[in-house]
Amino acid sequence: MSNSNQSNKSAEKSSAVTSTVVNKAGESLLNDTNNAAPTKDSNTTSDFSKLQQEVVSTSKTEADTVISEDRAAKQKIIAEAKAQAQQEDNLSQIDEPAQEATKSTAEAPKQEASDNTNQTQKQSGDKPANQSPADKSKTNKESSMSDNSKTSNLPRRVAILGGNRIPFARSNGPYADASNIDMLSAALNGLVERYELQGERVGEVVAGAVLKLSRDLNLTRESALNTALDPQTPAYDVSQACGTGLQATFAASNKIALGIIDSAITGGVDTTSDAPIAVGDGLRKALIKLGAARNNKQRLSALTSINPKELIDAPQNGEPRTGLSMGDHQAITALEWNISREAQDELAVKSHQNLARAYEEGFFDDLITPYKGLTRDNNLRPDSSLEKLATLKPVFGKRNANPTMTAANSTPLTDGASCVLLGTDEWAEAHGLKPLAYIVHQETAAVDFIGKNGPKEGLLMAPAYAVPRMLARAGLTLQDFDFYEIHEAFASQVLSTLAAWEDETFCKERLGLDAPLGSIDRSKLNVNGSSLAAGHPFAATGGRILATAAKLLDQKGSGRALISICAAGGQGVTCILEK
């Protein structure tokens, strides 16, 4: 209730009380006069009559005077309240453009100072190129953004502000004794240290793993607690096979866009060195029974129930619906699209050459935290050549007439972790960071690889469907990009996808398009290497690709990047970054 309304009510109450007191006093005096004993003295009678008239006249006059004064007071209060409200409205209208002008004036020197600071940091190599001194008065721990900033102008732009990962390592190598929590904690700690997030309550941390032990039940939260982030930072797991890292980013970026949170850290981790060991179902149940036994008799019963065959029979490492491994599935697709061994080897060699060059140029200096003695991905082979790769024997599709997929043009089992930092423009400014790129579109697709409702599609062909949908929604063509970051699960998978987009029949019958999507400029494909060279720790690949693409766009100054990742279960995750 406003102050003017409260004043009006008080005045009305006071007036009513005052009027009542005056009127009753007059009536009481009149009653006393009328009830006085009569006298025979005529003069006395006359005096009483005059007195009665005077009392009546006086009481009414006094009452009318009080009421009149009270009404005037109320009218004055109402007039003053209206004038004050009008004055506040006028001041509010004047302040808005003044505030905008002040903001614009202040931002210019801030931007100039930020640019100068960024240049100094880039030369020193101590901090990421997009980091400048943070304005501590604006951090989300000390002051929250206004409700208007979170609810107006939705959806908000979501910026990639930085990334970090540990070097990827071949399975059963340097990281053989490291757990998922160990590696994800290392990647997160590197990010927190690089961007000075100690004590920061980030909106949330979202990550996941494909291969998880029971102790990894709350993987992301446990890893976040191992960092210097504020322990009140919430964290949770997501999982979508090889698309996990990218899907985790979508989950958090959508919340940022909707104004629910202002910042997030996303990523993924996987280790095949510390993977769960699968056993036969009978042995599993016997071991559970043994663990629940309360006496020796029950323990003996559990042990004698174990069938020796269960020690041998273990679930197959393949797609549950088909029993085929991912590599054998892709070998079928490679045959369908007539992908040659030579083309696959060429792509693999190019990946190694590009990654080696990027390391030499220092591209990954502010994207990688050394871990357990490694400073580079140990799957990298800078001296890789077509002649060397030609000597390798096929490892997938061996039953095919002409198998083409080898260990060199397929990704090896790998251990590693990665993460990226996301935020709004306002959050970035408050923390002295410059956006590297923005996540502007995303698409997830799945294909029928089991022939449930028609012809079977290749297990890893979902990105071929996701990208055209995303392009249509964005109003773009396949050629409208400066960089193409396509996950190299297998060289033949990348080449099959590119061939499908060039194929008129596929684009018309499978995608419902009037014409093929066309070809891409291969010189823009995975320009700093990809999974064939770096390795592929399943859930960690998304974070690696996001950070790489964002930095490429930032270095260029403007442009677009297309990201595509295939995943088990016939799924694909894609997105578009812009600068």
Coordinates of C-alpha atoms in Angstrom, one line a residue:
M1 CA 0.0 0.0 0.0
S2 CA 1.3 3.5 -0.9
N3 CA 2.0 6.2 1.7
S4 CA -0.6 8.4 0.3
N5 CA -3.3 5.8 0.7
Q6 CA -2.3 5.1 4.3
S7 CA -2.4 8.9 5.0
N8 CA -5.9 9.1 3.5
K9 CA -7.2 6.3 5.6
S10 CA -5.8 7.8 8.8
A11 CA -7.4 11.2 8.0
E12 CA -10.8 9.6 7.4
K13 CA -10.6 7.7 10.7
S14 CA -9.5 10.9 12.6
S15 CA -12.4 12.9 11.0
A16 CA -15.0 10.3 12.0
V17 CA -13.8 10.2 15.6
T18 CA -13.6 14.0 15.9
S19 CA -17.1 14.5 14.4
T20 CA -18.6 11.9 16.7
V21 CA -17.1 13.5 19.8
V22 CA -18.3 17.0 18.9
N23 CA -21.8 15.9 18.0
K24 CA -22.2 13.9 21.1
A25 CA -21.0 16.7 23.3
G26 CA -23.5 19.1 21.8
E27 CA -26.3 16.6 22.2
S28 CA -25.4 15.9 25.8
L29 CA -25.4 19.6 26.7
L30 CA -28.8 20.0 25.0
N31 CA -30.2 17.0 26.8
D32 CA -29.0 18.3 30.1
T33 CA -30.6 21.7 29.4
N34 CA -33.9 20.2 28.3
N35 CA -34.1 18.0 31.3
A36 CA -33.5 20.8 33.7
A37 CA -36.3 21.4 36.3
P38 CA -38.9 24.1 35.2
T39 CA -39.2 27.3 37.3
K40 CA -42.0 29.8 37.8
D41 CA -39.7 32.6 37.2
S42 CA -40.3 33.9 33.7
N43 CA -36.9 35.5 33.5
T44 CA -35.3 32.2 34.5
T45 CA -37.3 30.5 31.8
S46 CA -36.2 33.0 29.2
D47 CA -32.6 32.7 30.3
F48 CA -32.8 28.9 29.8
S49 CA -34.3 29.4 26.3
K50 CA -31.5 31.7 25.3
L51 CA -28.9 29.4 26.8
Q52 CA -30.4 26.5 24.8
Q53 CA -30.2 28.4 21.5
E54 CA -26.6 29.4 22.2
V55 CA -25.6 25.8 23.0
V56 CA -27.1 24.5 19.9
S57 CA -25.6 27.2 17.8
T58 CA -22.2 26.8 19.4
S59 CA -22.0 23.0 19.1
K60 CA -23.1 22.9 15.5
T61 CA -20.6 25.6 14.5
E62 CA -17.7 23.9 16.2
A63 CA -18.6 20.6 14.7
D64 CA -18.9 22.1 11.2
T65 CA -15.6 23.8 11.6
V66 CA -13.8 20.6 12.6
I67 CA -15.4 18.6 9.8
S68 CA -14.5 21.3 7.3
E69 CA -10.9 21.5 8.4
D70 CA -10.6 17.7 8.3
R71 CA -11.9 17.6 4.7
A72 CA -9.4 20.2 3.7
A73 CA -6.6 18.2 5.3
K74 CA -7.6 15.1 3.4
Q75 CA -7.8 16.9 0.1
K76 CA -4.4 18.3 0.7
I77 CA -2.9 14.9 1.4
I78 CA -4.5 13.4 -1.8
A79 CA -3.2 16.3 -3.9
E80 CA 0.3 15.9 -2.5
A81 CA 0.3 12.1 -3.2
K82 CA -0.8 12.6 -6.8
A83 CA 1.9 15.2 -7.3
Q84 CA 4.6 12.9 -5.9
A85 CA 3.5 10.0 -8.0
Q86 CA 3.6 12.2 -11.2
Q87 CA 7.1 13.4 -10.2
E88 CA 8.4 9.8 -9.8
D89 CA 7.0 8.8 -13.2
N90 CA 8.7 11.8 -14.9
L91 CA 12.0 11.0 -13.2
S92 CA 11.8 7.3 -14.3
Q93 CA 11.3 8.3 -17.9
I94 CA 14.2 10.7 -17.8
D95 CA 16.5 8.2 -16.1
E96 CA 16.1 5.4 -18.8
P97 CA 17.9 7.1 -21.7
A98 CA 20.4 8.6 -19.2
Q99 CA 21.3 5.2 -17.9
E100 CA 21.6 3.9 -21.5
A101 CA 23.9 6.8 -22.4
T102 CA 26.0 6.2 -19.3
K103 CA 26.2 2.5 -20.0
S104 CA 27.3 3.1 -23.6
T105 CA 29.9 5.7 -22.5
A106 CA 31.3 3.4 -19.9
E107 CA 31.4 0.3 -22.2
A108 CA 33.7 2.0 -24.8
P109 CA 36.7 2.4 -22.6
K110 CA 36.1 -1.0 -21.0
Q111 CA 36.2 -2.7 -24.3
E112 CA 39.4 -0.8 -25.3
A113 CA 41.0 -1.8 -22.0
S114 CA 39.8 -5.4 -22.4
D115 CA 41.4 -5.6 -25.9
N116 CA 44.7 -4.2 -24.6
T117 CA 44.7 -6.6 -21.7
N118 CA 43.9 -9.5 -24.0
Q119 CA 46.8 -8.7 -26.3
T120 CA 49.2 -8.5 -23.4
Q121 CA 48.0 -11.9 -22.0
K122 CA 48.3 -13.5 -25.4
Q123 CA 51.9 -12.4 -25.7
S124 CA 52.8 -13.6 -22.2
G125 CA 51.0 -16.9 -22.5
D126 CA 50.1 -16.8 -18.8
K127 CA 46.3 -16.6 -19.4
P128 CA 43.9 -17.4 -22.2
A129 CA 43.7 -14.8 -24.9
N130 CA 40.1 -14.0 -24.0
Q131 CA 40.7 -13.3 -20.3
S132 CA 41.0 -9.9 -18.8
P133 CA 40.9 -8.7 -15.1
A134 CA 37.5 -9.6 -13.7
D135 CA 35.2 -6.9 -12.2
K136 CA 34.8 -8.6 -8.8
S137 CA 31.9 -6.3 -7.9
K138 CA 29.8 -8.0 -10.6
T139 CA 30.5 -11.7 -9.9
N140 CA 27.4 -13.8 -9.4
K141 CA 28.6 -14.7 -5.9
E142 CA 28.5 -11.1 -4.6
S143 CA 25.5 -9.7 -6.5
S144 CA 22.8 -11.5 -8.6
M145 CA 21.5 -10.2 -11.8
S146 CA 18.1 -8.4 -11.7
D147 CA 15.0 -10.4 -12.5
N148 CA 14.5 -8.2 -15.6
S149 CA 17.9 -9.2 -17.1
K150 CA 16.9 -12.9 -16.9
T151 CA 13.3 -12.6 -18.2
S152 CA 13.6 -10.0 -20.9
N153 CA 15.0 -10.6 -24.4
L154 CA 14.8 -14.4 -24.2
P155 CA 16.4 -16.5 -25.5
R156 CA 19.7 -15.1 -24.4
R157 CA 23.0 -15.7 -26.3
V158 CA 25.1 -18.6 -25.0
A159 CA 28.8 -18.1 -25.3
I160 CA 31.7 -20.5 -25.1
L161 CA 34.2 -18.7 -22.9
G162 CA 37.0 -21.3 -22.8
G163 CA 37.8 -25.0 -22.6
N164 CA 40.2 -27.4 -21.0
R165 CA 41.2 -31.1 -21.2
I166 CA 43.9 -33.4 -20.2
P167 CA 46.0 -35.0 -23.0
F168 CA 44.2 -38.1 -24.3
A169 CA 46.1 -41.4 -23.8
R170 CA 45.8 -44.8 -25.4
S171 CA 44.1 -47.4 -23.2
N172 CA 46.2 -49.2 -20.5
G173 CA 49.0 -46.6 -20.8
P174 CA 49.8 -43.6 -18.6
Y175 CA 46.3 -43.3 -17.2
A176 CA 45.9 -47.0 -16.4
D177 CA 45.5 -46.3 -12.7
A178 CA 43.3 -43.2 -13.1
S179 CA 39.6 -43.3 -12.5
N180 CA 36.8 -41.4 -14.2
I181 CA 36.6 -39.1 -11.2
D182 CA 40.4 -38.6 -11.2
M183 CA 40.5 -37.5 -14.8
L184 CA 37.4 -35.3 -14.8
S185 CA 38.6 -33.6 -11.6
A186 CA 41.9 -32.9 -13.3
A187 CA 40.2 -31.3 -16.4
L188 CA 37.9 -29.3 -14.2
N189 CA 40.7 -28.1 -11.9
G190 CA 42.7 -26.9 -14.9
L191 CA 39.7 -24.9 -16.1
V192 CA 39.0 -23.4 -12.7
E193 CA 42.6 -22.4 -12.3
R194 CA 43.0 -20.9 -15.8
Y195 CA 39.9 -18.8 -15.6
E196 CA 40.2 -17.9 -11.9
L197 CA 36.9 -19.5 -10.8
Q198 CA 38.1 -20.3 -7.3
G199 CA 35.1 -19.9 -4.9
E200 CA 32.7 -19.2 -7.7
R201 CA 29.2 -20.7 -7.5
V202 CA 28.7 -21.6 -11.2
G203 CA 25.2 -22.2 -12.4
E204 CA 25.8 -25.9 -12.7
V205 CA 28.3 -28.5 -13.9
V206 CA 27.0 -31.1 -16.3
A207 CA 29.1 -34.0 -17.6
G208 CA 29.0 -37.8 -18.0
A209 CA 30.8 -41.0 -19.0
V210 CA 29.8 -43.9 -21.2
L211 CA 31.7 -46.6 -19.1
K212 CA 31.0 -46.1 -15.4
L213 CA 31.7 -48.1 -12.4
S214 CA 29.2 -48.3 -9.5
R215 CA 31.4 -45.8 -7.6
D216 CA 30.8 -43.3 -10.4
L217 CA 27.1 -43.1 -9.5
N218 CA 27.4 -39.3 -8.8
L219 CA 30.4 -38.8 -11.0
T220 CA 30.1 -35.1 -11.9
R221 CA 29.2 -33.9 -8.5
E222 CA 32.0 -35.8 -6.9
S223 CA 34.4 -34.4 -9.4
A224 CA 33.2 -30.8 -8.9
L225 CA 33.7 -31.2 -5.2
N226 CA 37.3 -32.0 -5.9
T227 CA 37.8 -28.5 -7.4
A228 CA 38.0 -25.0 -5.9
L229 CA 34.5 -24.2 -7.1
D230 CA 32.0 -23.1 -4.4
P231 CA 30.7 -26.4 -3.0
Q232 CA 27.2 -25.0 -3.5
T233 CA 27.6 -25.4 -7.2
P234 CA 25.1 -28.1 -8.4
A235 CA 26.3 -30.9 -10.7
Y236 CA 24.7 -33.9 -12.4
D237 CA 25.4 -36.6 -15.0
V238 CA 24.1 -37.1 -18.5
S239 CA 24.9 -39.9 -21.0
Q240 CA 24.3 -40.4 -24.7
A241 CA 27.2 -42.6 -25.8
C242 CA 29.8 -40.7 -27.8
G243 CA 27.5 -37.6 -28.0
T244 CA 27.6 -37.2 -24.2
G245 CA 29.9 -34.2 -24.0
L246 CA 27.9 -32.3 -26.6
Q247 CA 24.6 -33.3 -25.2
A248 CA 25.7 -32.1 -21.7
T249 CA 26.5 -28.7 -23.3
F250 CA 23.0 -28.6 -24.8
A251 CA 21.4 -29.3 -21.4
A252 CA 23.2 -26.4 -19.8
S253 CA 23.2 -24.0 -22.7
N254 CA 19.4 -24.3 -23.0
K255 CA 19.0 -23.2 -19.3
I256 CA 21.3 -20.3 -19.9
A257 CA 19.3 -19.2 -22.9
L258 CA 16.1 -19.4 -20.9
G259 CA 17.5 -17.2 -18.1
I260 CA 17.5 -20.0 -15.5
I261 CA 21.2 -19.9 -14.9
D262 CA 24.0 -17.5 -16.1
S263 CA 26.9 -19.9 -16.4
A264 CA 27.9 -23.6 -16.6
I265 CA 30.7 -26.0 -17.0
T266 CA 30.1 -29.0 -19.3
G267 CA 32.1 -32.0 -20.4
G268 CA 32.8 -35.7 -20.2
V269 CA 35.3 -38.4 -19.3
D270 CA 35.9 -42.0 -20.2
T271 CA 38.5 -44.7 -19.5
T272 CA 38.7 -48.1 -21.0
S273 CA 41.7 -48.9 -18.7
D274 CA 39.4 -48.8 -15.7
A275 CA 36.3 -50.1 -17.3
P276 CA 33.7 -52.2 -15.6
I277 CA 34.3 -56.0 -16.1
A278 CA 31.2 -57.8 -17.4
V279 CA 30.5 -61.4 -16.3
G280 CA 27.8 -63.9 -17.1
D281 CA 24.4 -63.3 -15.5
G282 CA 24.5 -66.5 -13.5
L283 CA 27.9 -65.5 -11.9
R284 CA 26.7 -62.0 -11.2
K285 CA 23.6 -63.3 -9.3
A286 CA 25.8 -65.8 -7.4
L287 CA 28.2 -63.1 -6.4
I288 CA 25.3 -60.9 -5.2
K289 CA 24.0 -63.8 -3.2
L290 CA 27.4 -64.4 -1.7
G291 CA 27.6 -60.7 -0.6
A292 CA 24.2 -60.9 1.1
A293 CA 25.1 -64.2 3.0
R294 CA 25.0 -63.9 6.8
N295 CA 26.6 -67.2 7.8
N296 CA 28.9 -69.8 6.4
K297 CA 26.1 -72.1 5.3
Q298 CA 24.7 -69.3 3.1
R299 CA 28.1 -68.5 1.8
L300 CA 28.8 -72.1 0.9
S301 CA 25.4 -72.3 -0.8
A302 CA 26.2 -69.2 -2.9
L303 CA 29.6 -70.5 -3.9
T304 CA 28.3 -74.0 -4.9
S305 CA 25.7 -72.3 -7.2
I306 CA 28.4 -70.9 -9.5
N307 CA 28.5 -72.7 -12.8
P308 CA 32.1 -72.8 -14.3
K309 CA 30.6 -71.9 -17.7
E310 CA 29.7 -68.5 -16.2
L311 CA 33.4 -67.7 -15.8
I312 CA 33.7 -67.8 -19.6
D313 CA 30.5 -66.5 -21.0
A314 CA 30.3 -62.7 -20.8
P315 CA 28.1 -60.3 -22.6
Q316 CA 29.4 -59.3 -26.0
N317 CA 30.9 -55.9 -26.5
G318 CA 28.6 -54.8 -29.3
E319 CA 25.2 -53.2 -30.1
P320 CA 22.6 -55.0 -27.9
R321 CA 20.1 -55.2 -30.9
T322 CA 22.6 -56.7 -33.4
G323 CA 25.5 -58.1 -31.5
L324 CA 27.9 -56.4 -33.9
S325 CA 30.6 -54.1 -32.8
M326 CA 30.5 -50.4 -33.9
G327 CA 33.5 -51.1 -36.2
D328 CA 31.7 -54.0 -37.9
H329 CA 28.6 -52.0 -38.4
Q330 CA 30.6 -49.2 -40.0
A331 CA 32.4 -51.7 -42.2
I332 CA 29.0 -52.5 -43.7
T333 CA 28.3 -48.8 -44.3
A334 CA 31.7 -48.3 -45.9
L335 CA 30.8 -51.1 -48.4
E336 CA 27.4 -49.5 -49.1
W337 CA 29.0 -46.2 -49.9
N338 CA 32.0 -47.7 -51.7
I339 CA 34.5 -46.0 -49.5
S340 CA 38.0 -47.0 -50.5
R341 CA 40.9 -48.0 -48.3
E342 CA 43.1 -45.3 -49.8
A343 CA 40.5 -42.5 -49.1
Q344 CA 40.3 -43.6 -45.5
D345 CA 44.1 -43.7 -45.0
E346 CA 44.4 -40.3 -46.6
L347 CA 42.0 -38.8 -44.1
A348 CA 43.8 -40.5 -41.2
V349 CA 47.2 -39.2 -42.3
K350 CA 45.8 -35.7 -42.7
S351 CA 44.4 -35.8 -39.2
H352 CA 47.8 -36.6 -37.7
Q353 CA 49.5 -34.0 -39.7
N354 CA 47.0 -31.3 -38.8
L355 CA 47.1 -32.1 -35.1
A356 CA 50.9 -32.2 -35.0
R357 CA 51.0 -28.8 -36.7
A358 CA 48.5 -27.3 -34.3
Y359 CA 50.6 -28.5 -31.3
E360 CA 53.8 -26.9 -32.9
E361 CA 51.9 -23.6 -33.4
G362 CA 50.9 -23.6 -29.7
F363 CA 47.2 -23.8 -30.5
F364 CA 46.5 -26.1 -27.6
D365 CA 48.6 -24.2 -25.0
D366 CA 45.6 -22.7 -23.3
L367 CA 43.3 -25.7 -23.9
I368 CA 45.3 -28.5 -22.2
T369 CA 46.4 -29.2 -18.7
P370 CA 49.3 -31.7 -18.4
Y371 CA 48.4 -34.9 -16.6
K372 CA 50.5 -37.8 -15.3
G373 CA 53.5 -36.8 -17.3
L374 CA 51.7 -36.2 -20.6
T375 CA 51.6 -32.8 -22.3
R376 CA 50.3 -34.1 -25.7
D377 CA 47.9 -36.8 -26.9
N378 CA 50.1 -39.9 -27.0
N379 CA 48.2 -41.4 -30.0
L380 CA 49.6 -38.7 -32.2
R381 CA 51.9 -39.9 -34.9
P382 CA 53.5 -36.9 -36.6
D383 CA 55.4 -39.1 -39.0
S384 CA 52.3 -40.9 -40.2
S385 CA 52.3 -41.6 -44.0
L386 CA 50.2 -43.4 -46.6
E387 CA 53.1 -45.9 -47.1
K388 CA 53.1 -46.9 -43.4
L389 CA 49.3 -47.2 -43.2
A390 CA 49.2 -49.3 -46.3
T391 CA 51.1 -52.1 -44.4
L392 CA 48.4 -52.6 -41.8
K393 CA 45.8 -55.4 -41.9
P394 CA 42.1 -54.8 -41.6
V395 CA 40.5 -55.2 -38.1
F396 CA 36.8 -54.7 -38.9
G397 CA 34.6 -56.3 -41.5
K398 CA 37.0 -59.2 -42.0
R399 CA 34.2 -61.4 -43.4
N400 CA 33.6 -58.8 -46.2
A401 CA 35.1 -59.5 -49.6
N402 CA 37.3 -56.5 -49.4
P403 CA 37.8 -55.2 -45.8
T404 CA 39.2 -51.7 -45.6
M405 CA 39.1 -50.6 -42.0
T406 CA 42.4 -50.8 -40.1
A407 CA 43.6 -49.7 -36.7
A408 CA 45.1 -46.6 -38.3
N409 CA 41.9 -45.4 -40.0
S410 CA 39.8 -46.2 -36.9
T411 CA 40.0 -44.6 -33.5
P412 CA 41.8 -46.5 -30.7
L413 CA 40.4 -47.1 -27.2
T414 CA 41.4 -44.0 -25.3
D415 CA 41.3 -42.5 -21.8
G416 CA 40.7 -38.8 -21.2
A417 CA 38.5 -35.9 -20.0
S418 CA 37.5 -32.5 -21.3
C419 CA 35.3 -29.6 -20.3
V420 CA 34.1 -26.2 -21.5
L421 CA 33.0 -22.9 -19.8
L422 CA 29.7 -21.4 -20.9
G423 CA 28.1 -18.1 -19.9
T424 CA 26.0 -15.1 -20.9
D425 CA 27.7 -11.9 -22.3
E426 CA 27.0 -10.2 -18.9
W427 CA 28.5 -13.0 -16.9
A428 CA 31.5 -13.0 -19.2
E429 CA 32.0 -9.3 -18.8
A430 CA 31.7 -9.5 -15.0
H431 CA 34.5 -12.1 -15.0
G432 CA 36.8 -10.4 -17.4
L433 CA 36.2 -12.9 -20.2
K434 CA 35.6 -12.4 -24.0
P435 CA 33.3 -14.9 -25.7
L436 CA 35.1 -17.1 -28.2
A437 CA 31.9 -18.1 -30.1
Y438 CA 28.2 -18.6 -29.6
I439 CA 26.1 -21.8 -29.7
V440 CA 23.3 -20.8 -32.1
H441 CA 21.7 -24.1 -33.3
Q442 CA 21.6 -27.7 -32.2
E443 CA 20.0 -30.9 -33.4
T444 CA 19.9 -34.5 -32.3
A445 CA 18.8 -37.3 -34.5
A446 CA 18.4 -41.1 -34.5
V447 CA 18.1 -43.6 -37.4
D448 CA 16.5 -47.0 -37.7
F449 CA 19.6 -49.2 -37.9
I450 CA 17.6 -52.4 -37.1
G451 CA 15.0 -52.1 -39.9
K452 CA 12.1 -51.9 -37.5
N453 CA 10.0 -49.7 -39.7
G454 CA 11.6 -50.0 -43.1
P455 CA 15.1 -50.3 -44.7
K456 CA 18.0 -50.4 -42.3
E457 CA 20.2 -47.3 -42.1
G458 CA 23.9 -47.3 -41.2
L459 CA 24.5 -47.3 -37.4
L460 CA 26.6 -44.1 -37.5
M461 CA 24.7 -42.2 -40.2
A462 CA 22.4 -40.2 -37.9
P463 CA 24.4 -36.9 -38.4
A464 CA 23.6 -37.2 -42.1
Y465 CA 20.0 -36.6 -41.1
A466 CA 20.5 -34.2 -38.2
V467 CA 22.6 -31.6 -40.2
P468 CA 20.0 -31.0 -43.0
R469 CA 17.3 -30.4 -40.4
M470 CA 19.5 -27.9 -38.5
L471 CA 20.5 -26.1 -41.7
A472 CA 16.8 -25.8 -42.8
R473 CA 15.9 -24.2 -39.4
A474 CA 18.9 -21.9 -39.5
G475 CA 18.3 -20.9 -43.1
L476 CA 21.8 -22.0 -44.2
T477 CA 23.4 -24.2 -46.8
L478 CA 26.1 -26.8 -46.2
Q479 CA 28.6 -24.5 -47.8
D480 CA 28.0 -21.6 -45.4
F481 CA 30.7 -22.6 -43.0
D482 CA 34.3 -21.6 -42.3
F483 CA 35.1 -24.8 -40.4
Y484 CA 33.7 -28.4 -40.3
E485 CA 34.5 -30.3 -37.2
I486 CA 33.3 -33.9 -37.9
H487 CA 34.2 -36.5 -35.3
E488 CA 36.4 -39.2 -36.8
A489 CA 35.1 -42.3 -35.1
F490 CA 36.2 -44.0 -38.3
A491 CA 37.6 -42.4 -41.4
S492 CA 34.9 -44.3 -43.4
Q493 CA 32.2 -42.8 -41.2
V494 CA 33.2 -39.3 -42.1
L495 CA 33.5 -40.1 -45.8
S496 CA 30.2 -42.0 -45.8
T497 CA 28.4 -38.9 -44.4
L498 CA 30.0 -36.6 -46.9
A499 CA 29.1 -39.0 -49.7
A500 CA 25.5 -39.1 -48.6
W501 CA 25.2 -35.3 -48.7
E502 CA 26.5 -35.4 -52.2
D503 CA 24.1 -38.2 -53.3
E504 CA 21.0 -37.1 -55.1
T505 CA 19.0 -40.3 -54.4
F506 CA 19.8 -40.2 -50.7
C507 CA 19.0 -36.6 -50.3
K508 CA 15.7 -37.0 -52.1
E509 CA 14.5 -40.3 -50.8
R510 CA 15.9 -40.3 -47.3
L511 CA 16.1 -36.6 -46.5
G512 CA 13.1 -35.4 -48.5
L513 CA 15.1 -32.7 -50.3
D514 CA 14.8 -31.4 -53.8
A515 CA 18.5 -31.6 -54.5
P516 CA 21.7 -32.8 -52.8
L517 CA 23.2 -30.8 -50.0
G518 CA 26.4 -30.8 -52.1
S519 CA 30.1 -31.0 -51.2
I520 CA 32.2 -29.2 -48.6
D521 CA 35.6 -27.5 -49.0
R522 CA 37.8 -30.3 -47.6
S523 CA 40.5 -27.8 -46.7
K524 CA 38.1 -26.6 -43.9
L525 CA 37.6 -30.1 -42.5
N526 CA 39.2 -30.8 -39.1
V527 CA 41.9 -28.3 -39.7
N528 CA 43.6 -28.9 -36.4
G529 CA 43.2 -32.7 -36.4
S530 CA 40.5 -34.8 -34.8
S531 CA 39.8 -38.2 -33.2
L532 CA 41.9 -40.4 -35.5
A533 CA 45.0 -38.5 -34.3
A534 CA 44.0 -37.3 -30.8
G535 CA 42.1 -40.4 -29.8
H536 CA 38.5 -40.8 -28.7
P537 CA 37.6 -41.1 -25.0
F538 CA 33.9 -41.4 -25.8
A539 CA 32.2 -38.8 -23.6
A540 CA 35.2 -36.4 -23.7
T541 CA 35.2 -35.9 -27.5
G542 CA 32.4 -33.4 -27.5
G543 CA 34.3 -31.0 -25.2
R544 CA 37.5 -31.3 -27.2
I545 CA 35.7 -30.4 -30.4
L546 CA 33.7 -27.5 -28.9
A547 CA 36.8 -25.9 -27.5
T548 CA 38.7 -26.4 -30.7
A549 CA 36.0 -25.0 -33.0
A550 CA 35.3 -22.0 -30.7
K551 CA 39.0 -21.0 -30.6
L552 CA 39.3 -21.4 -34.4
L553 CA 36.4 -18.9 -34.8
D554 CA 37.9 -16.5 -32.3
Q555 CA 41.2 -16.5 -34.0
K556 CA 39.5 -15.9 -37.4
G557 CA 37.4 -13.1 -35.8
S558 CA 34.1 -14.1 -37.4
G559 CA 32.4 -17.0 -39.1
R560 CA 30.6 -20.3 -38.5
A561 CA 31.6 -23.8 -37.5
L562 CA 29.6 -27.0 -38.1
I563 CA 30.0 -29.7 -35.5
S564 CA 28.9 -33.3 -36.0
I565 CA 29.3 -36.4 -33.7
C566 CA 28.0 -39.9 -34.4
A567 CA 27.0 -42.1 -31.4
A568 CA 26.1 -45.7 -30.6
G569 CA 22.5 -46.7 -30.9
G570 CA 22.1 -45.1 -34.3
Q571 CA 22.2 -41.5 -32.9
G572 CA 23.9 -38.2 -33.9
V573 CA 24.4 -34.9 -32.2
T574 CA 25.2 -31.7 -34.1
C575 CA 25.4 -28.0 -33.6
I576 CA 26.4 -24.7 -35.1
L577 CA 28.8 -22.1 -33.6
E578 CA 29.0 -18.5 -34.7
K579 CA 31.3 -15.6 -34.0

